[in-house]
PDB file of C-alpha atoms in Angstrom:
ATOM      1  CA  MET A   1    -116.950  79.964 115.426  1.00 40.00           C
ATOM      2  CA  MET A   2    -117.506  83.612 113.809  1.00 44.00           C
ATOM      3  CA  TYR A   3    -114.980  84.961 111.051  1.00 45.00           C
ATOM      4  CA  LEU A   4    -114.707  88.648 111.695  1.00 46.00           C
ATOM      5  CA  SER A   5    -113.241  90.417 109.001  1.00 50.00           C
ATOM      6  CA  ASN A   6    -113.882  93.529 106.577  1.00 60.00           C
ATOM      7  CA  LYS A   7    -112.496  91.486 103.377  1.00 72.00           C
ATOM      8  CA  LYS A   8    -114.704  89.928 101.109  1.00 94.00           C
ATOM      9  CA  THR A   9    -114.723  86.109 101.412  1.00 96.00           C
ATOM     10  CA  ILE A  10    -114.274  83.487  99.044  1.00 98.00           C
ATOM     11  CA  MET A  11    -114.926  80.128  99.168  1.00 98.00           C
ATOM     12  CA  LEU A  12    -113.304  77.455  97.366  1.00 98.00           C
ATOM     13  CA  ILE A  13    -115.147  74.230  96.557  1.00 98.00           C
ATOM     14  CA  THR A  14    -113.110  71.057  95.319  1.00 98.00           C
ATOM     15  CA  GLY A  15    -114.783  68.624  92.918  1.00 97.00           C
ATOM     16  CA  ALA A  16    -115.355  64.946  93.407  1.00 97.00           C
ATOM     17  CA  PHE A  17    -111.801  62.797  93.512  1.00 96.00           C
ATOM     18  CA  ILE A  18    -109.844  65.447  94.094  1.00 97.00           C
ATOM     19  CA  SER A  19    -108.213  66.768  97.284  1.00 97.00           C
ATOM     20  CA  HIS A  20    -108.849  70.210  98.697  1.00 97.00           C
ATOM     21  CA  ALA A  21    -104.813  70.652  98.335  1.00 96.00           C
ATOM     22  CA  CYS A  22    -105.539  71.616  94.545  1.00 97.00           C
ATOM     23  CA  TRP A  23    -106.302  75.317  95.879  1.00 98.00           C
ATOM     24  CA  LYS A  24    -102.860  75.899  97.505  1.00 97.00           C
ATOM     25  CA  LYS A  25    -101.651  78.266  95.031  1.00 97.00           C
ATOM     26  CA  TRP A  26    -105.135  79.957  94.613  1.00 98.00           C
ATOM     27  CA  ILE A  27    -105.440  80.764  98.244  1.00 98.00           C
ATOM     28  CA  VAL A  28    -102.203  82.598  97.932  1.00 98.00           C
ATOM     29  CA  PHE A  29    -103.541  84.104  94.705  1.00 98.00           C
ATOM     30  CA  PHE A  30    -106.391  85.271  96.076  1.00 97.00           C
ATOM     31  CA  GLU A  31    -105.066  86.523  99.298  1.00 97.00           C
ATOM     32  CA  ASP A  32    -102.602  88.687  97.558  1.00 96.00           C
ATOM     33  CA  LYS A  33    -105.320  90.462  96.013  1.00 96.00           C
ATOM     34  CA  GLY A  34    -106.817  91.247  99.489  1.00 95.00           C
ATOM     35  CA  TYR A  35    -109.650  88.771 100.013  1.00 96.00           C
ATOM     36  CA  LYS A  36    -110.396  86.360 102.878  1.00 96.00           C
ATOM     37  CA  VAL A  37    -110.326  82.964 101.746  1.00 97.00           C
ATOM     38  CA  VAL A  38    -111.399  79.344 103.010  1.00 97.00           C
ATOM     39  CA  ALA A  39    -111.289  75.937 101.198  1.00 97.00           C
ATOM     40  CA  PRO A  40    -112.738  73.521 103.327  1.00 97.00           C
ATOM     41  CA  PRO A  41    -112.323  70.012 102.632  1.00 97.00           C
ATOM     42  CA  TRP A  42    -115.186  67.578 101.979  1.00 97.00           C
ATOM     43  CA  PRO A  43    -116.398  65.694 104.836  1.00 96.00           C
ATOM     44  CA  TYR A  44    -114.231  63.005 105.862  1.00 95.00           C
ATOM     45  CA  LYS A  45    -111.384  64.297 103.376  1.00 96.00           C
ATOM     46  CA  ASN A  46    -109.212  66.295 105.665  1.00 95.00           C
ATOM     47  CA  GLU A  47    -106.291  64.262 105.130  1.00 95.00           C
ATOM     48  CA  THR A  48    -103.768  64.024 102.232  1.00 95.00           C
ATOM     49  CA  ALA A  49    -104.315  62.297  99.354  1.00 96.00           C
ATOM     50  CA  ALA A  50    -101.778  59.251 100.465  1.00 95.00           C
ATOM     51  CA  VAL A  51    -103.436  58.820 103.898  1.00 95.00           C
ATOM     52  CA  LEU A  52    -107.179  58.756 102.162  1.00 95.00           C
ATOM     53  CA  ARG A  53    -105.974  56.425  99.301  1.00 94.00           C
ATOM     54  CA  GLN A  54    -104.929  54.080 102.182  1.00 92.00           C
ATOM     55  CA  ALA A  55    -107.914  53.993 103.984  1.00 88.00           C
ATOM     56  CA  HIS A  56    -109.731  53.436 100.594  1.00 83.00           C
ATOM     57  CA  SER A  57    -111.181  49.784 101.730  1.00 76.00           C
ATOM     58  CA  GLU A  58    -112.700  51.307 104.836  1.00 78.00           C
ATOM     59  CA  SER A  59    -113.221  55.063 103.988  1.00 81.00           C
ATOM     60  CA  LYS A  60    -116.209  56.850 105.363  1.00 92.00           C
ATOM     61  CA  ILE A  61    -116.086  58.960 102.164  1.00 95.00           C
ATOM     62  CA  ALA A  62    -118.499  56.389 100.498  1.00 93.00           C
ATOM     63  CA  SER A  63    -121.354  57.538 102.988  1.00 94.00           C
ATOM     64  CA  THR A  64    -121.244  61.007 101.457  1.00 95.00           C
ATOM     65  CA  ARG A  65    -124.130  62.112  99.707  1.00 96.00           C
ATOM     66  CA  LEU A  66    -125.146  65.062  97.664  1.00 97.00           C
ATOM     67  CA  SER A  67    -127.514  66.545 100.330  1.00 97.00           C
ATOM     68  CA  ASP A  68    -125.161  65.980 103.111  1.00 97.00           C
ATOM     69  CA  LEU A  69    -122.488  68.386 100.860  1.00 98.00           C
ATOM     70  CA  LEU A  70    -125.171  70.816 100.409  1.00 98.00           C
ATOM     71  CA  ASP A  71    -125.734  70.699 104.316  1.00 98.00           C
ATOM     72  CA  TYR A  72    -122.308  70.874 105.062  1.00 98.00           C
ATOM     73  CA  TYR A  73    -121.774  73.977 102.936  1.00 98.00           C
ATOM     74  CA  THR A  74    -124.395  76.043 104.229  1.00 98.00           C
ATOM     75  CA  GLU A  75    -123.555  75.528 107.686  1.00 97.00           C
ATOM     76  CA  ILE A  76    -120.070  76.820 106.852  1.00 97.00           C
ATOM     77  CA  ILE A  77    -121.303  79.822 105.133  1.00 97.00           C
ATOM     78  CA  ASP A  78    -123.857  80.621 108.059  1.00 96.00           C
ATOM     79  CA  LYS A  79    -120.868  80.905 110.034  1.00 95.00           C
ATOM     80  CA  LEU A  80    -119.337  83.362 107.942  1.00 94.00           C
ATOM     81  CA  PRO A  81    -119.737  87.041 108.250  1.00 91.00           C
ATOM     82  CA  GLU A  82    -121.025  87.596 104.825  1.00 93.00           C
ATOM     83  CA  LYS A  83    -122.216  85.454 101.722  1.00 96.00           C
ATOM     84  CA  PRO A  84    -119.301  84.483 100.242  1.00 97.00           C
ATOM     85  CA  ILE A  85    -118.093  84.461  96.617  1.00 98.00           C
ATOM     86  CA  ILE A  86    -118.186  80.820  95.904  1.00 98.00           C
ATOM     87  CA  ILE A  87    -115.568  79.676  93.633  1.00 98.00           C
ATOM     88  CA  GLY A  88    -116.222  75.498  92.421  1.00 98.00           C
ATOM     89  CA  HIS A  89    -114.545  73.306  90.242  1.00 98.00           C
ATOM     90  CA  SER A  90    -115.864  70.264  88.737  1.00 97.00           C
ATOM     91  CA  TYR A  91    -118.441  68.745  90.781  1.00 97.00           C
ATOM     92  CA  GLY A  92    -117.515  71.752  93.031  1.00 98.00           C
ATOM     93  CA  GLY A  93    -119.090  73.740  90.075  1.00 98.00           C
ATOM     94  CA  LEU A  94    -122.413  72.231  90.379  1.00 98.00           C
ATOM     95  CA  LEU A  95    -122.236  72.647  94.121  1.00 98.00           C
ATOM     96  CA  ALA A  96    -121.874  76.506  93.512  1.00 98.00           C
ATOM     97  CA  GLN A  97    -124.751  76.500  91.135  1.00 98.00           C
ATOM     98  CA  LEU A  98    -126.725  74.838  93.580  1.00 98.00           C
ATOM     99  CA  LEU A  99    -125.812  77.287  96.177  1.00 98.00           C
ATOM    100  CA  ILE A 100    -126.348  80.234  94.324  1.00 98.00           C
ATOM    101  CA  GLN A 101    -129.739  78.892  93.883  1.00 97.00           C
ATOM    102  CA  LYS A 102    -130.497  78.467  97.429  1.00 97.00           C
ATOM    103  CA  GLU A 103    -129.169  82.062  97.610  1.00 97.00           C
ATOM    104  CA  LEU A 104    -126.171  81.473  99.875  1.00 98.00           C
ATOM    105  CA  GLY A 105    -123.608  83.025  97.582  1.00 97.00           C
ATOM    106  CA  SER A 106    -123.091  86.509  96.470  1.00 97.00           C
ATOM    107  CA  ILE A 107    -121.838  85.618  93.364  1.00 97.00           C
ATOM    108  CA  GLY A 108    -121.069  81.924  91.681  1.00 98.00           C
ATOM    109  CA  ILE A 109    -117.949  80.441  89.399  1.00 98.00           C
ATOM    110  CA  CYS A 110    -118.051  77.486  87.963  1.00 98.00           C
ATOM    111  CA  ILE A 111    -115.027  75.834  86.399  1.00 98.00           C
ATOM    112  CA  ASN A 112    -115.559  73.268  84.378  1.00 97.00           C
ATOM    113  CA  SER A 113    -118.900  72.266  86.188  1.00 97.00           C
ATOM    114  CA  ILE A 114    -120.629  69.158  86.098  1.00 95.00           C
ATOM    115  CA  PRO A 115    -123.985  69.823  84.777  1.00 96.00           C
ATOM    116  CA  PRO A 116    -126.917  69.639  86.600  1.00 96.00           C
ATOM    117  CA  GLY A 117    -129.325  66.688  86.540  1.00 92.00           C
ATOM    118  CA  ASN A 118    -132.078  68.347  84.983  1.00 92.00           C
ATOM    119  CA  LEU A 119    -129.684  69.620  81.969  1.00 91.00           C
ATOM    120  CA  ILE A 120    -131.211  68.038  78.897  1.00 85.00           C
ATOM    121  CA  HIS A 121    -127.884  67.201  76.521  1.00 83.00           C
ATOM    122  CA  TYR A 122    -126.809  64.712  74.125  1.00 82.00           C
ATOM    123  CA  ASN A 123    -123.387  64.227  75.176  1.00 82.00           C
ATOM    124  CA  PHE A 124    -123.079  60.377  75.187  1.00 80.00           C
ATOM    125  CA  SER A 125    -119.324  60.208  76.386  1.00 86.00           C
ATOM    126  CA  PHE A 126    -120.218  62.326  79.672  1.00 83.00           C
ATOM    127  CA  TYR A 127    -123.015  59.985  80.588  1.00 81.00           C
ATOM    128  CA  LYS A 128    -120.557  57.075  79.637  1.00 84.00           C
ATOM    129  CA  ASN A 129    -117.850  58.338  81.891  1.00 82.00           C
ATOM    130  CA  LEU A 130    -120.055  59.252  84.583  1.00 80.00           C
ATOM    131  CA  TRP A 131    -121.412  55.831  84.664  1.00 79.00           C
ATOM    132  CA  ASN A 132    -118.354  54.038  84.533  1.00 80.00           C
ATOM    133  CA  LEU A 133    -116.815  56.341  87.370  1.00 81.00           C
ATOM    134  CA  SER A 134    -119.879  55.440  90.046  1.00 74.00           C
ATOM    135  CA  VAL A 135    -119.492  51.964  88.609  1.00 69.00           C
ATOM    136  CA  HIS A 136    -123.088  50.865  89.043  1.00 62.00           C
ATOM    137  CA  PHE A 137    -122.496  47.205  89.843  1.00 66.00           C
ATOM    138  CA  THR A 138    -120.686  47.628  92.920  1.00 73.00           C
ATOM    139  CA  SER A 139    -121.626  48.133  96.481  1.00 79.00           C
ATOM    140  CA  LYS A 140    -122.037  51.787  97.352  1.00 80.00           C
ATOM    141  CA  ASN A 141    -120.559  51.081 100.600  1.00 85.00           C
ATOM    142  CA  LYS A 142    -117.314  50.984  99.011  1.00 88.00           C
ATOM    143  CA  THR A 143    -115.277  54.288  97.323  1.00 92.00           C
ATOM    144  CA  TYR A 144    -114.123  54.462  93.895  1.00 91.00           C
ATOM    145  CA  LEU A 145    -110.586  54.734  93.335  1.00 92.00           C
ATOM    146  CA  MET A 146    -110.001  56.163  89.896  1.00 94.00           C
ATOM    147  CA  PRO A 147    -107.172  54.282  88.252  1.00 94.00           C
ATOM    148  CA  PHE A 148    -104.589  55.903  86.795  1.00 96.00           C
ATOM    149  CA  LYS A 149    -105.078  55.259  83.228  1.00 95.00           C
ATOM    150  CA  LYS A 150    -108.462  56.956  83.488  1.00 94.00           C
ATOM    151  CA  TRP A 151    -106.884  60.008  85.481  1.00 95.00           C
ATOM    152  CA  GLN A 152    -104.758  60.389  82.570  1.00 95.00           C
ATOM    153  CA  HIS A 153    -107.760  60.449  79.963  1.00 94.00           C
ATOM    154  CA  LEU A 154    -110.394  62.488  81.987  1.00 95.00           C
ATOM    155  CA  PHE A 155    -108.461  64.770  84.338  1.00 96.00           C
ATOM    156  CA  GLY A 156    -104.895  65.298  82.832  1.00 95.00           C
ATOM    157  CA  ASN A 157    -104.704  64.894  78.981  1.00 94.00           C
ATOM    158  CA  GLN A 158    -102.822  68.119  77.732  1.00 92.00           C
ATOM    159  CA  MET A 159     -99.952  67.362  80.700  1.00 95.00           C
ATOM    160  CA  SER A 160     -97.020  65.561  80.501  1.00 96.00           C
ATOM    161  CA  PHE A 161     -96.678  62.067  81.994  1.00 97.00           C
ATOM    162  CA  ASP A 162     -94.352  63.487  85.003  1.00 97.00           C
ATOM    163  CA  GLU A 163     -97.315  66.121  85.395  1.00 96.00           C
ATOM    164  CA  GLN A 164    -100.060  63.774  85.504  1.00 97.00           C
ATOM    165  CA  LYS A 165     -98.368  61.415  87.827  1.00 97.00           C
ATOM    166  CA  GLU A 166     -97.375  64.203  90.198  1.00 96.00           C
ATOM    167  CA  ALA A 167    -100.910  65.377  89.992  1.00 97.00           C
ATOM    168  CA  TYR A 168    -102.304  61.814  90.554  1.00 97.00           C
ATOM    169  CA  GLU A 169    -100.108  61.334  93.787  1.00 96.00           C
ATOM    170  CA  THR A 170    -100.745  64.849  95.631  1.00 96.00           C
ATOM    171  CA  LEU A 171    -104.684  65.311  94.581  1.00 98.00           C
ATOM    172  CA  LEU A 172    -106.201  61.850  93.419  1.00 97.00           C
ATOM    173  CA  ILE A 173    -108.622  60.503  96.359  1.00 96.00           C
ATOM    174  CA  PRO A 174    -111.198  57.655  96.837  1.00 95.00           C
ATOM    175  CA  GLU A 175    -114.569  58.867  96.209  1.00 94.00           C
ATOM    176  CA  SER A 176    -118.616  58.074  97.041  1.00 94.00           C
ATOM    177  CA  LYS A 177    -120.233  56.582  94.133  1.00 91.00           C
ATOM    178  CA  SER A 178    -123.570  57.728  95.330  1.00 91.00           C
ATOM    179  CA  ILE A 179    -122.625  61.698  94.797  1.00 93.00           C
ATOM    180  CA  LEU A 180    -122.455  61.130  91.268  1.00 90.00           C
ATOM    181  CA  ARG A 181    -125.692  59.007  91.330  1.00 89.00           C
ATOM    182  CA  ASP A 182    -127.171  61.833  92.983  1.00 94.00           C
ATOM    183  CA  ILE A 183    -126.741  64.401  90.052  1.00 93.00           C
ATOM    184  CA  TYR A 184    -130.057  62.849  88.600  1.00 93.00           C
ATOM    185  CA  THR A 185    -132.071  63.365  92.077  1.00 93.00           C
ATOM    186  CA  LYS A 186    -134.216  66.366  93.233  1.00 95.00           C
ATOM    187  CA  SER A 187    -131.041  67.741  94.890  1.00 95.00           C
ATOM    188  CA  GLY A 188    -129.297  68.017  91.600  1.00 96.00           C
ATOM    189  CA  LYS A 189    -131.607  70.203  90.096  1.00 96.00           C
ATOM    190  CA  ILE A 190    -131.565  73.577  88.944  1.00 96.00           C
ATOM    191  CA  ASP A 191    -134.366  76.187  88.239  1.00 96.00           C
ATOM    192  CA  PHE A 192    -132.934  77.705  85.337  1.00 95.00           C
ATOM    193  CA  LYS A 193    -135.768  80.558  85.178  1.00 96.00           C
ATOM    194  CA  LYS A 194    -135.107  81.736  88.965  1.00 96.00           C
ATOM    195  CA  LYS A 195    -133.348  85.141  89.542  1.00 97.00           C
ATOM    196  CA  HIS A 196    -130.080  84.674  91.015  1.00 97.00           C
ATOM    197  CA  ASN A 197    -126.686  86.534  92.041  1.00 97.00           C
ATOM    198  CA  PRO A 198    -123.851  86.881  89.259  1.00 97.00           C
ATOM    199  CA  LEU A 199    -122.661  83.511  87.863  1.00 98.00           C
ATOM    200  CA  LEU A 200    -119.669  82.950  85.897  1.00 98.00           C
ATOM    201  CA  PHE A 201    -118.891  79.801  83.458  1.00 98.00           C
ATOM    202  CA  LEU A 202    -115.017  79.068  82.843  1.00 98.00           C
ATOM    203  CA  SER A 203    -114.252  75.910  80.919  1.00 97.00           C
ATOM    204  CA  GLY A 204    -111.409  74.244  78.978  1.00 96.00           C
ATOM    205  CA  SER A 205    -111.214  73.749  75.336  1.00 96.00           C
ATOM    206  CA  GLU A 206    -109.497  70.471  76.039  1.00 96.00           C
ATOM    207  CA  ASP A 207    -111.778  69.141  79.052  1.00 96.00           C
ATOM    208  CA  ALA A 208    -112.440  65.588  77.989  1.00 94.00           C
ATOM    209  CA  PHE A 209    -114.631  64.746  81.067  1.00 95.00           C
ATOM    210  CA  VAL A 210    -116.691  68.056  80.907  1.00 95.00           C
ATOM    211  CA  PRO A 211    -116.589  69.527  77.351  1.00 95.00           C
ATOM    212  CA  ALA A 212    -116.693  72.899  76.639  1.00 96.00           C
ATOM    213  CA  SER A 213    -119.869  72.512  74.582  1.00 95.00           C
ATOM    214  CA  LEU A 214    -121.773  71.237  77.748  1.00 95.00           C
ATOM    215  CA  ASN A 215    -120.396  73.973  79.995  1.00 95.00           C
ATOM    216  CA  TYR A 216    -121.778  76.676  77.361  1.00 96.00           C
ATOM    217  CA  LEU A 217    -125.022  74.409  77.336  1.00 93.00           C
ATOM    218  CA  ASN A 218    -124.956  74.924  81.170  1.00 96.00           C
ATOM    219  CA  PHE A 219    -124.616  78.270  81.129  1.00 97.00           C
ATOM    220  CA  LYS A 220    -126.895  78.807  78.099  1.00 95.00           C
ATOM    221  CA  GLN A 221    -129.894  77.489  80.124  1.00 95.00           C
ATOM    222  CA  TYR A 222    -130.201  80.174  82.379  1.00 96.00           C
ATOM    223  CA  LYS A 223    -133.113  82.235  81.249  1.00 93.00           C
ATOM    224  CA  ASN A 224    -133.614  85.289  84.138  1.00 95.00           C
ATOM    225  CA  LEU A 225    -133.425  88.595  82.310  1.00 93.00           C
ATOM    226  CA  HIS A 226    -132.618  90.478  85.537  1.00 95.00           C
ATOM    227  CA  SER A 227    -129.405  88.119  86.446  1.00 96.00           C
ATOM    228  CA  ILE A 228    -126.065  88.351  85.263  1.00 96.00           C
ATOM    229  CA  THR A 229    -124.869  84.853  83.625  1.00 97.00           C
ATOM    230  CA  CYS A 230    -121.321  84.971  81.805  1.00 97.00           C
ATOM    231  CA  TYR A 231    -119.171  82.467  80.236  1.00 98.00           C
ATOM    232  CA  LYS A 232    -115.543  82.052  79.197  1.00 98.00           C
ATOM    233  CA  GLU A 233    -113.647  79.609  77.424  1.00 97.00           C
ATOM    234  CA  PHE A 234    -110.004  78.961  77.834  1.00 97.00           C
ATOM    235  CA  GLN A 235    -107.526  77.370  74.860  1.00 95.00           C
ATOM    236  CA  ASP A 236    -105.528  74.222  75.543  1.00 93.00           C
ATOM    237  CA  LEU A 237    -106.881  73.933  79.168  1.00 95.00           C
ATOM    238  CA  ASN A 238    -108.109  70.383  80.450  1.00 96.00           C
ATOM    239  CA  HIS A 239    -110.635  69.382  82.987  1.00 96.00           C
ATOM    240  CA  LEU A 240    -107.655  69.724  85.933  1.00 97.00           C
ATOM    241  CA  SER A 241    -107.222  73.479  84.586  1.00 96.00           C
ATOM    242  CA  ILE A 242    -106.795  74.723  87.911  1.00 97.00           C
ATOM    243  CA  HIS A 243    -104.002  72.744  88.521  1.00 96.00           C
ATOM    244  CA  GLN A 244    -102.337  72.938  85.197  1.00 94.00           C
ATOM    245  CA  LYS A 245     -99.487  75.042  84.135  1.00 91.00           C
ATOM    246  CA  ASN A 246    -101.864  78.059  82.953  1.00 91.00           C
ATOM    247  CA  TRP A 247    -103.765  78.010  86.193  1.00 97.00           C
ATOM    248  CA  GLU A 248    -103.301  81.677  87.008  1.00 96.00           C
ATOM    249  CA  THR A 249    -104.726  82.798  83.442  1.00 96.00           C
ATOM    250  CA  ILE A 250    -108.049  81.467  84.974  1.00 97.00           C
ATOM    251  CA  ALA A 251    -107.372  82.832  88.440  1.00 98.00           C
ATOM    252  CA  GLU A 252    -106.387  86.599  86.597  1.00 98.00           C
ATOM    253  CA  PHE A 253    -109.468  86.517  84.702  1.00 98.00           C
ATOM    254  CA  THR A 254    -111.558  85.562  87.461  1.00 98.00           C
ATOM    255  CA  ALA A 255    -110.231  88.387  89.969  1.00 97.00           C
ATOM    256  CA  ASN A 256    -110.795  91.005  87.049  1.00 97.00           C
ATOM    257  CA  TRP A 257    -114.128  89.716  86.330  1.00 97.00           C
ATOM    258  CA  LEU A 258    -114.592  89.808  90.040  1.00 96.00           C
ATOM    259  CA  ARG A 259    -113.568  93.209  90.101  1.00 94.00           C
ATOM    260  CA  LYS A 260    -115.929  95.012  87.218  1.00 94.00           C
ATOM    261  CA  ILE A 261    -119.080  92.766  89.042  1.00 90.00           C
ATOM    262  CA  SER A 262    -118.461  94.079  92.708  1.00 80.00           C
TER     263      SER A 262
END
């Protein structure tokens, strides 16, 4: 199906472990600004978080690979009337980087982006968290369901207990172990010297999963002098900043930046 519209299209891409319901307020926000907004869930994830958690042990989500996600989003983009503005969060930020590299987006915005596999850094707590979340000694044919305690630490720090619980219940879903491992395959590499469409990296000072310093390093790797790459750090925001109390701060900044760049 072809979408026919003279409005600019924004595509919102969710990260790992999170339901696409995380974009509810963002969709309204950007539609009010005159954009057409699409937020397609990842394959096998078009259900509520509660339903997906119930199906955890038999979930087809376990079979998803990074290359599948890239093919899936490429197919969706091909049906749009134009190259979309891609806004991705966490693993979705990495997908935004990879789709911009494939020249499939007009602009890319990477929020708390998981860095590509060929970014050399010495943040060992990030490697450790990634390792724990992809549980290397267990079957990759089963999904991984993040326990609440880990969620509190990696995604929900800076939130009250009630906010953490609400976010966990409405957003947390089982995840494929393979997609985290796939960051370190050929599919997860960025050619930092290649010319690219504008990219904006946004980070949270309190992100316990992908620290702001790692986001900044990701941004700094882009070396093409003929391409626009920008960076902004937000104070007091965590990894789940798109769902935190002050999510509008990020959305407003993004909307203003888009206005300037377009």
